mmCIF file of C-alpha atoms in Angstrom:
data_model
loop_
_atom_site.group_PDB
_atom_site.id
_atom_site.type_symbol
_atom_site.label_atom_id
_atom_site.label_comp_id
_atom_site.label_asym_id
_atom_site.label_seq_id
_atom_site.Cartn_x
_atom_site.Cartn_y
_atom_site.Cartn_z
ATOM 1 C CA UNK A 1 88.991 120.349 60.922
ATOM 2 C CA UNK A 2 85.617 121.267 59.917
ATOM 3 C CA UNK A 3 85.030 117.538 58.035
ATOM 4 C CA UNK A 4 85.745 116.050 61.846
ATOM 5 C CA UNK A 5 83.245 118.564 63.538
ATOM 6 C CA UNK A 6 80.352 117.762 61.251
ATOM 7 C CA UNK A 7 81.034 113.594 61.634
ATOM 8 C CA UNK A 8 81.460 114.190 65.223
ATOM 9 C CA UNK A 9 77.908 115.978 65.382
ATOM 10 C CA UNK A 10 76.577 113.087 62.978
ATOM 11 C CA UNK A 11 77.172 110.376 65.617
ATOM 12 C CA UNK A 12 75.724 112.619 68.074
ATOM 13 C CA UNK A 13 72.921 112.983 66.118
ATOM 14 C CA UNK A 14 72.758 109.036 65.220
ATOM 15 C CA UNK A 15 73.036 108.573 68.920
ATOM 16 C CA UNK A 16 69.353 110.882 70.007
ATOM 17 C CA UNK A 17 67.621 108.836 67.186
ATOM 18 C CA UNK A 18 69.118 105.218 68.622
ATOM 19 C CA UNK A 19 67.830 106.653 72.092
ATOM 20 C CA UNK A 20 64.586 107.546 70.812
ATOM 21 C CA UNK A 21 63.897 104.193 69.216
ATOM 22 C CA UNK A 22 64.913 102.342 72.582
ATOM 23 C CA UNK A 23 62.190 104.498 74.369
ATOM 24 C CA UNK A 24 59.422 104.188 71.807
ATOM 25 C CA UNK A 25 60.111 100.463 71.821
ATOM 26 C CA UNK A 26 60.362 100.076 75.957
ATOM 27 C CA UNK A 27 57.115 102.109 76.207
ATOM 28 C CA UNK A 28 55.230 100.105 73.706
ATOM 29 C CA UNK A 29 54.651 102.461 71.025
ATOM 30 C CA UNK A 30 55.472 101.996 66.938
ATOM 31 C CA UNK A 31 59.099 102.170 66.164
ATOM 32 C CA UNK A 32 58.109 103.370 62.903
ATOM 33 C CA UNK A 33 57.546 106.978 64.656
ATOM 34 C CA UNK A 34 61.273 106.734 64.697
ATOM 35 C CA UNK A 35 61.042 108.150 61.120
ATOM 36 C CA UNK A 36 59.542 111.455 61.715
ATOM 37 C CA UNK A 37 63.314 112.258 63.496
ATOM 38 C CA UNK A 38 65.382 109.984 60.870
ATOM 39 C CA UNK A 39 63.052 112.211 58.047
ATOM 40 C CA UNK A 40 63.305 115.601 59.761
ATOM 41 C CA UNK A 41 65.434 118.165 57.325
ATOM 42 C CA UNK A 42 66.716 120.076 60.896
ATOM 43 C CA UNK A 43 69.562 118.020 61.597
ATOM 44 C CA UNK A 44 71.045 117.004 57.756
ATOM 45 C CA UNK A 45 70.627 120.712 57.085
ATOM 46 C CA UNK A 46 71.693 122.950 59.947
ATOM 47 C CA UNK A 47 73.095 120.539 62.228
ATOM 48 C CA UNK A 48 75.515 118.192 60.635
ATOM 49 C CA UNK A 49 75.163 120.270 57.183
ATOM 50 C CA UNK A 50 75.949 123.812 58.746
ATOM 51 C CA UNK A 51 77.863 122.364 61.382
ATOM 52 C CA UNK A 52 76.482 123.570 64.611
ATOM 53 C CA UNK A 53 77.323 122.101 67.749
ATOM 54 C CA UNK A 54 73.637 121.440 69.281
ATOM 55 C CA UNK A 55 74.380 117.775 68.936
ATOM 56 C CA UNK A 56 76.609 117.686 71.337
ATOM 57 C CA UNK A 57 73.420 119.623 73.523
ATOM 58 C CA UNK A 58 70.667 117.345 72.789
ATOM 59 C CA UNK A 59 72.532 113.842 72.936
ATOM 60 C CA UNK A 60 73.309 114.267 76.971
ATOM 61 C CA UNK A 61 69.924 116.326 77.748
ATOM 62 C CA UNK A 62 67.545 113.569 76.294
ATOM 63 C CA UNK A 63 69.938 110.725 77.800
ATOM 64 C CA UNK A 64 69.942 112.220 80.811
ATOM 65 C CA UNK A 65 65.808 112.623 81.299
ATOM 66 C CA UNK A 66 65.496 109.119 79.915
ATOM 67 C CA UNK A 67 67.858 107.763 82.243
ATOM 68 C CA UNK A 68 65.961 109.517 85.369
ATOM 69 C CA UNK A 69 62.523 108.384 84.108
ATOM 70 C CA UNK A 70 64.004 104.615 83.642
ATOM 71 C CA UNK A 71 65.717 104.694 87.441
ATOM 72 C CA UNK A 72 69.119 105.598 86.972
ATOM 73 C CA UNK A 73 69.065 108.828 89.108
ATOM 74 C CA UNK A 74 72.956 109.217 89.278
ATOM 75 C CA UNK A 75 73.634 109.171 85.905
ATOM 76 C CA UNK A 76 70.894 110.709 84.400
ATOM 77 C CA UNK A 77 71.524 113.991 86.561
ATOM 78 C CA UNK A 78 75.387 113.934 85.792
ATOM 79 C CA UNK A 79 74.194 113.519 82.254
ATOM 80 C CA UNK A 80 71.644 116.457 82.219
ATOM 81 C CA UNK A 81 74.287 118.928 83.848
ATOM 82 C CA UNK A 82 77.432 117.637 81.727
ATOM 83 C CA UNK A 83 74.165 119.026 78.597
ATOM 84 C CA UNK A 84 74.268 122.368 80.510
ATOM 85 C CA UNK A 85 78.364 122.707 80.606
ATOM 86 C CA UNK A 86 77.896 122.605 76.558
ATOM 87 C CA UNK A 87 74.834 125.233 76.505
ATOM 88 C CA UNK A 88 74.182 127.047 79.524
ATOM 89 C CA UNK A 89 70.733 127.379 78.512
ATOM 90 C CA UNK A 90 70.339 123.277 79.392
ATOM 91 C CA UNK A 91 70.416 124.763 82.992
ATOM 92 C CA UNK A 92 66.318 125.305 83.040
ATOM 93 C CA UNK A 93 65.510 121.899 82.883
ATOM 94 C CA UNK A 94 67.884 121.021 86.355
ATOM 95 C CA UNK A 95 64.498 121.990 88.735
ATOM 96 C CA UNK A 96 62.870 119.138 86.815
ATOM 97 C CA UNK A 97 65.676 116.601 86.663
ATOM 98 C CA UNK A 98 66.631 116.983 90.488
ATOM 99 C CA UNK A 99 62.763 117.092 91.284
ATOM 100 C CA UNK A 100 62.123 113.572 93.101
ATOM 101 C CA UNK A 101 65.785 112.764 92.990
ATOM 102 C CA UNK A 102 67.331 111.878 96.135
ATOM 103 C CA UNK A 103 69.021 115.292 97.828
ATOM 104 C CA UNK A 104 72.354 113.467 98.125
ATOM 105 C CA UNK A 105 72.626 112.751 94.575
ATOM 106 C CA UNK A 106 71.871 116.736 93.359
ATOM 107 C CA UNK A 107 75.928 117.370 93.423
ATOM 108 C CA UNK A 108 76.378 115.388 90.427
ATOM 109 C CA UNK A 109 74.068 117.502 88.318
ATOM 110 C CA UNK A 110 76.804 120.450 89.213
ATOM 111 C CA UNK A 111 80.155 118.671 88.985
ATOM 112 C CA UNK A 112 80.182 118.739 85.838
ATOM 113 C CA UNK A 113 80.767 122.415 85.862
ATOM 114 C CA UNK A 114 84.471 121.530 87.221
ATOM 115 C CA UNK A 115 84.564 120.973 83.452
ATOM 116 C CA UNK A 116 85.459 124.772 83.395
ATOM 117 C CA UNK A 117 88.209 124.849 85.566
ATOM 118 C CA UNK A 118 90.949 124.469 83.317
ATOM 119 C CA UNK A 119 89.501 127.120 81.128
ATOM 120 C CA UNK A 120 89.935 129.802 84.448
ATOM 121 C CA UNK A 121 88.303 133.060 83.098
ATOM 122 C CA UNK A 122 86.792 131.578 80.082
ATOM 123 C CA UNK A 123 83.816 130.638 82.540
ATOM 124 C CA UNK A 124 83.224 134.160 83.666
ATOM 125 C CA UNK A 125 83.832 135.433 80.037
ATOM 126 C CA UNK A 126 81.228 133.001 78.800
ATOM 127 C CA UNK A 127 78.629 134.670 81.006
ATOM 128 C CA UNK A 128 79.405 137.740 79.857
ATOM 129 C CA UNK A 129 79.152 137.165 76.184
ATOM 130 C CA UNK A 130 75.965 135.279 77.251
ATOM 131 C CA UNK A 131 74.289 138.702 78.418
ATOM 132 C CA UNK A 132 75.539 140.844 76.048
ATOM 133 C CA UNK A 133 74.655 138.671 73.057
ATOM 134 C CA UNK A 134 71.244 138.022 74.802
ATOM 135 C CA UNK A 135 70.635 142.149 75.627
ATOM 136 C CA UNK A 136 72.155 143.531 72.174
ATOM 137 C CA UNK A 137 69.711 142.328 69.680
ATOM 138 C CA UNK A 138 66.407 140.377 68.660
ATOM 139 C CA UNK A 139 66.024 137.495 66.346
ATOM 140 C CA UNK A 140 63.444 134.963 65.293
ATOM 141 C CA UNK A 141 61.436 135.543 68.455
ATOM 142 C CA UNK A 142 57.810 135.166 68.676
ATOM 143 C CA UNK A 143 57.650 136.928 72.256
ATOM 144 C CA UNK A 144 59.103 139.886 70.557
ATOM 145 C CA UNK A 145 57.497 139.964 67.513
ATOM 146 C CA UNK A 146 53.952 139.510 69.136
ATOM 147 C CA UNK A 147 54.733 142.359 71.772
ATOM 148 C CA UNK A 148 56.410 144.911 69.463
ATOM 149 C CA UNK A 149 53.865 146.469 67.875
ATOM 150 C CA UNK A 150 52.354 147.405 71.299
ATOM 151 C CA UNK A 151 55.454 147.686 73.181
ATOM 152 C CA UNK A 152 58.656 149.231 73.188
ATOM 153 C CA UNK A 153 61.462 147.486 72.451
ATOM 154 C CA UNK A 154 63.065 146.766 75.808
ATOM 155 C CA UNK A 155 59.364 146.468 77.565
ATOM 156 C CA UNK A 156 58.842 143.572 74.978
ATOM 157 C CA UNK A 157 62.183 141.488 75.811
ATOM 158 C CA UNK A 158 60.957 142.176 79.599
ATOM 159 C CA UNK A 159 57.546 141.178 79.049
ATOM 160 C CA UNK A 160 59.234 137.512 77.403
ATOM 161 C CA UNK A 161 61.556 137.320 80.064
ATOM 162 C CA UNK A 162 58.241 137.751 82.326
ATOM 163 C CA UNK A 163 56.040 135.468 80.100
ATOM 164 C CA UNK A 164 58.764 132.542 80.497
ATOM 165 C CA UNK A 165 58.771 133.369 84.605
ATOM 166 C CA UNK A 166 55.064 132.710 84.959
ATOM 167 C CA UNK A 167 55.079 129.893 82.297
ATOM 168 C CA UNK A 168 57.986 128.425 84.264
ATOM 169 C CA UNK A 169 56.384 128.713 87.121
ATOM 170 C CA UNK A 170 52.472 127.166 85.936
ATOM 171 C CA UNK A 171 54.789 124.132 84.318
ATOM 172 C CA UNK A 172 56.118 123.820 88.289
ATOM 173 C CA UNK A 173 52.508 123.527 89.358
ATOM 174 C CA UNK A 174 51.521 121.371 87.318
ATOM 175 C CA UNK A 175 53.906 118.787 87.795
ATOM 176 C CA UNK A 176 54.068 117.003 84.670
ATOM 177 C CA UNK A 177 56.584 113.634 83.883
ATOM 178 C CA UNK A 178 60.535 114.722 83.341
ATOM 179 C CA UNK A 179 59.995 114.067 79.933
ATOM 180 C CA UNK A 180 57.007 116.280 79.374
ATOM 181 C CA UNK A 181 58.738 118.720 81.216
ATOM 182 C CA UNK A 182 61.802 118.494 78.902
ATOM 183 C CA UNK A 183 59.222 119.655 76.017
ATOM 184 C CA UNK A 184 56.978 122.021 77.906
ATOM 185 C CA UNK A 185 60.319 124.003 79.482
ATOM 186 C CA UNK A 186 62.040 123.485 76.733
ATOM 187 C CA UNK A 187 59.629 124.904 74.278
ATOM 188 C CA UNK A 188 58.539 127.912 76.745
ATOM 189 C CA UNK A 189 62.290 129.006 76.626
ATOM 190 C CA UNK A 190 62.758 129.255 72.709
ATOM 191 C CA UNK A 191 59.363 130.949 72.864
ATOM 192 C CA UNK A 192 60.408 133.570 75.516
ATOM 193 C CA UNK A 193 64.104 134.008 73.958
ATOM 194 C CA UNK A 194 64.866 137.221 72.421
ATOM 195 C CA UNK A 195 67.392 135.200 70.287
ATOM 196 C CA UNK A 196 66.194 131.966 68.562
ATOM 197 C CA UNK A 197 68.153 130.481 65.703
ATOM 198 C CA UNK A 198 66.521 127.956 63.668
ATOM 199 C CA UNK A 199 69.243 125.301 65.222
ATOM 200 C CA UNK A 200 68.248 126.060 68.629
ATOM 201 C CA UNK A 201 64.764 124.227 67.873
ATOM 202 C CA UNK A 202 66.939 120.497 67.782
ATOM 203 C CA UNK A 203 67.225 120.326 71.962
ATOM 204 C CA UNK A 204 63.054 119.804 71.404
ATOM 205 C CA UNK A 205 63.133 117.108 68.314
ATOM 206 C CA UNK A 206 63.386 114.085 70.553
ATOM 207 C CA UNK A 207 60.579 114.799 72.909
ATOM 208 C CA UNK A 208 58.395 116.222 70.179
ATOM 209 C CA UNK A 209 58.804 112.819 68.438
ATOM 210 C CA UNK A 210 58.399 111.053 71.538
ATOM 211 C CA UNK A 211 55.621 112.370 72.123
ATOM 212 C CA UNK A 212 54.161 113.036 68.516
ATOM 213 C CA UNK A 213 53.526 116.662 69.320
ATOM 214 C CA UNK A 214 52.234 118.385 66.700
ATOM 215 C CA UNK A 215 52.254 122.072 66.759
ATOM 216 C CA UNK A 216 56.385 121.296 67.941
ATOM 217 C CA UNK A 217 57.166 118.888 65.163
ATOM 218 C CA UNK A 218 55.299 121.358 62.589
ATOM 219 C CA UNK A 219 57.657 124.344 64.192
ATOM 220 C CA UNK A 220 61.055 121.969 64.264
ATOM 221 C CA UNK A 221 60.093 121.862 60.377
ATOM 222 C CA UNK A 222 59.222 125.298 59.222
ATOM 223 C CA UNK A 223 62.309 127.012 61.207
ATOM 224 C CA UNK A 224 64.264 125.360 58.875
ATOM 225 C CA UNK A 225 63.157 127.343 55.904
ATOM 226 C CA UNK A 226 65.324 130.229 58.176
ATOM 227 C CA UNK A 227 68.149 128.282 56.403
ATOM 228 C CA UNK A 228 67.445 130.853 53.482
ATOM 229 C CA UNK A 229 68.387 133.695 55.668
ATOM 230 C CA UNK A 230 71.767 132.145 56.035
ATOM 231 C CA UNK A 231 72.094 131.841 51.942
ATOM 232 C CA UNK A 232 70.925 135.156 51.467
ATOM 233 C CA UNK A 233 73.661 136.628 54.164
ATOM 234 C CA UNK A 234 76.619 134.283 52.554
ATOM 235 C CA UNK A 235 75.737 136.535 49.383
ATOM 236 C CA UNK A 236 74.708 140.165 50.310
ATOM 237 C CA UNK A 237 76.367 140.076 54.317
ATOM 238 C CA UNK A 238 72.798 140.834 54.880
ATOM 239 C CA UNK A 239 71.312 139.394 58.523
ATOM 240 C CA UNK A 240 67.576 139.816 58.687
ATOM 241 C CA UNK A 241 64.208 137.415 58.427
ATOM 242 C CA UNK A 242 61.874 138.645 56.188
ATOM 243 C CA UNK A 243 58.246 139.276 57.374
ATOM 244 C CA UNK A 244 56.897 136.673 54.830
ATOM 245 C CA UNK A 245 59.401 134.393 55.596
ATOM 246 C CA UNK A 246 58.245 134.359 59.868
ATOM 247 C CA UNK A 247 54.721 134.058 58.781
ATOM 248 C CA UNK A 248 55.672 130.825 57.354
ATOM 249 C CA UNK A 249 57.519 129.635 60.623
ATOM 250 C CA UNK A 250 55.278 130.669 63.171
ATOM 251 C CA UNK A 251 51.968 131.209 61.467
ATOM 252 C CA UNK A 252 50.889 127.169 61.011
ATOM 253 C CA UNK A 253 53.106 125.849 64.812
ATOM 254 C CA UNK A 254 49.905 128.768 66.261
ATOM 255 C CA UNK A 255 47.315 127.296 63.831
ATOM 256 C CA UNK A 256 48.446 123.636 64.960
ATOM 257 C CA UNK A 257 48.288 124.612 68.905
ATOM 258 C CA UNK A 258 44.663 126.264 68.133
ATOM 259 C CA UNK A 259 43.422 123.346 66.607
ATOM 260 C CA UNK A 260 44.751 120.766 68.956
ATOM 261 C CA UNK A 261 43.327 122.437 71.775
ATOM 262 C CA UNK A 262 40.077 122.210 70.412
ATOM 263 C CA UNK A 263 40.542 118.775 69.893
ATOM 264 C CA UNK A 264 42.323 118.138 72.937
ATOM 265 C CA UNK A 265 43.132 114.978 71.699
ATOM 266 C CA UNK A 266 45.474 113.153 74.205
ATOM 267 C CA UNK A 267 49.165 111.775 73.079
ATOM 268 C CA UNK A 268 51.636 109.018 74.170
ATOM 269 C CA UNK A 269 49.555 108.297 77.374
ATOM 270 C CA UNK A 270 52.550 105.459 78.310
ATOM 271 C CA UNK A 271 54.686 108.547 78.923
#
């Protein structure tokens, strides 16, 4: 039953914010920052409220990178694959997790993927639907809205896919705490994706709170004004984001990164 889903995706939910005040209390910062993911409107609205299942995504991701960054190799890895058996997409952040983690204990970011077995074909099918829901249409991505009015339309989902590889790759190089990586990879990927619903933006919440990030915690906030586009298509059947309507999303999350890197004010330095 729908009722069950949604209270199952509340504890979830209950359970990032109880793991976000444990870390802002074992790294020494204000507990009260705790608020700005009990306030948020994302997960009342499109995550318990609409019933989406990215709960279920975010609670074993951010366990699992706190778990590594506290010492608890094994079960943070198990926990960060078993977050990639429920989204695929989870599957970026692996590099990170297993970087610095003993070789022996890689397997157990993987056997969670025996999670699948009893589902046979339903792996392979999942993969498919993956590509062809990925390849068939655009929505609510920057990448694609700041390359199509110079670029075709299957030159601009190339150019984010190629955007994302170089990103991914700097991010490597720079070598930044599992936890920062969570937000930096994290972020680049919703960036880069030619399909981004509004829900999508909760696997970042935690580590944009952790970390008080700005520019991620303005963006977490105005992608949930897309919640109108889901009103408006309950009523007409109609599935598009107006252009006003993506001005407000992305235009103040680009004003926000501009003016923090003037400032270049630093955040968290415990993490």
């Amino acid at each position: 039953p729908v009722l069950v889903m949604k209270i199952l995706f509340l504890l979830c939910d209950m359970g990032v914010l109880w793991l976000l005040m444990i870390a802002l209390q074992k790294h020494g910062m204000d507990r009260r920052h705790g608020w700005l993911y009990a306030a948020h409107p994302m997960p009342p609205l499109l995550l318990v409220g609409e019933g989406h299942l990215d709960p279920l995504l975010t609670l074993p991701l951010f366990a699992g990178l706190l778990a590594i960054h506290w010492g608890h190799a094994r079960r943070g890895l198990f926990l960060v694959g078993l977050a990639a058996t429920v989204k695929i997409s989870a599957a970026v952040l692996l590099p990170f997790a297993m970087r610095r983690v003993p070789r022996k204990f890689w397997p157990l970011a993987l056997v969670t993927f025996s999670l699948w077995l009893p589902f046979g074909d339903g792996f392979f099918a999942h993969w498919y639907t993956l590509g062809r829901f990925a390849g068939a249409e655009t929505f609510n991505s920057l990448t694609q809205i700041l390359f199509a009015s110079i670029l075709p339309a299957s030159a601009a989902s190339l150019a984010g896919i190629a955007c994302f590889a170089v990103g991914y790759c700097c991010i490597w190089a720079l070598d930044p705490h599992r936890l920062r990586a969570g937000l930096l990879v994290l972020g680049l990927f919703l960036l880069c994706s030619p399909v981004v619903h509004p829900w999508y933006f909760a696997m970042v919440l935690p580590f944009a709170v952790l970390y008080r990030n700005i520019p991620w915690l303005i963006l977490t906030t105005t992608s949930t004004l897309l919640l109108f586009v889901s009103l408006r298509h309950a009523g007409t059947q109609h599935w598009q984001v107006p252009s006003w309507l993506l001005f407000l999303e992305f235009a103040p999350f680009l004003l926000a990164i501009g003016l923090c890197s003037w400032r270049r004010s630093p955040v968290a330095p415990a993490l």
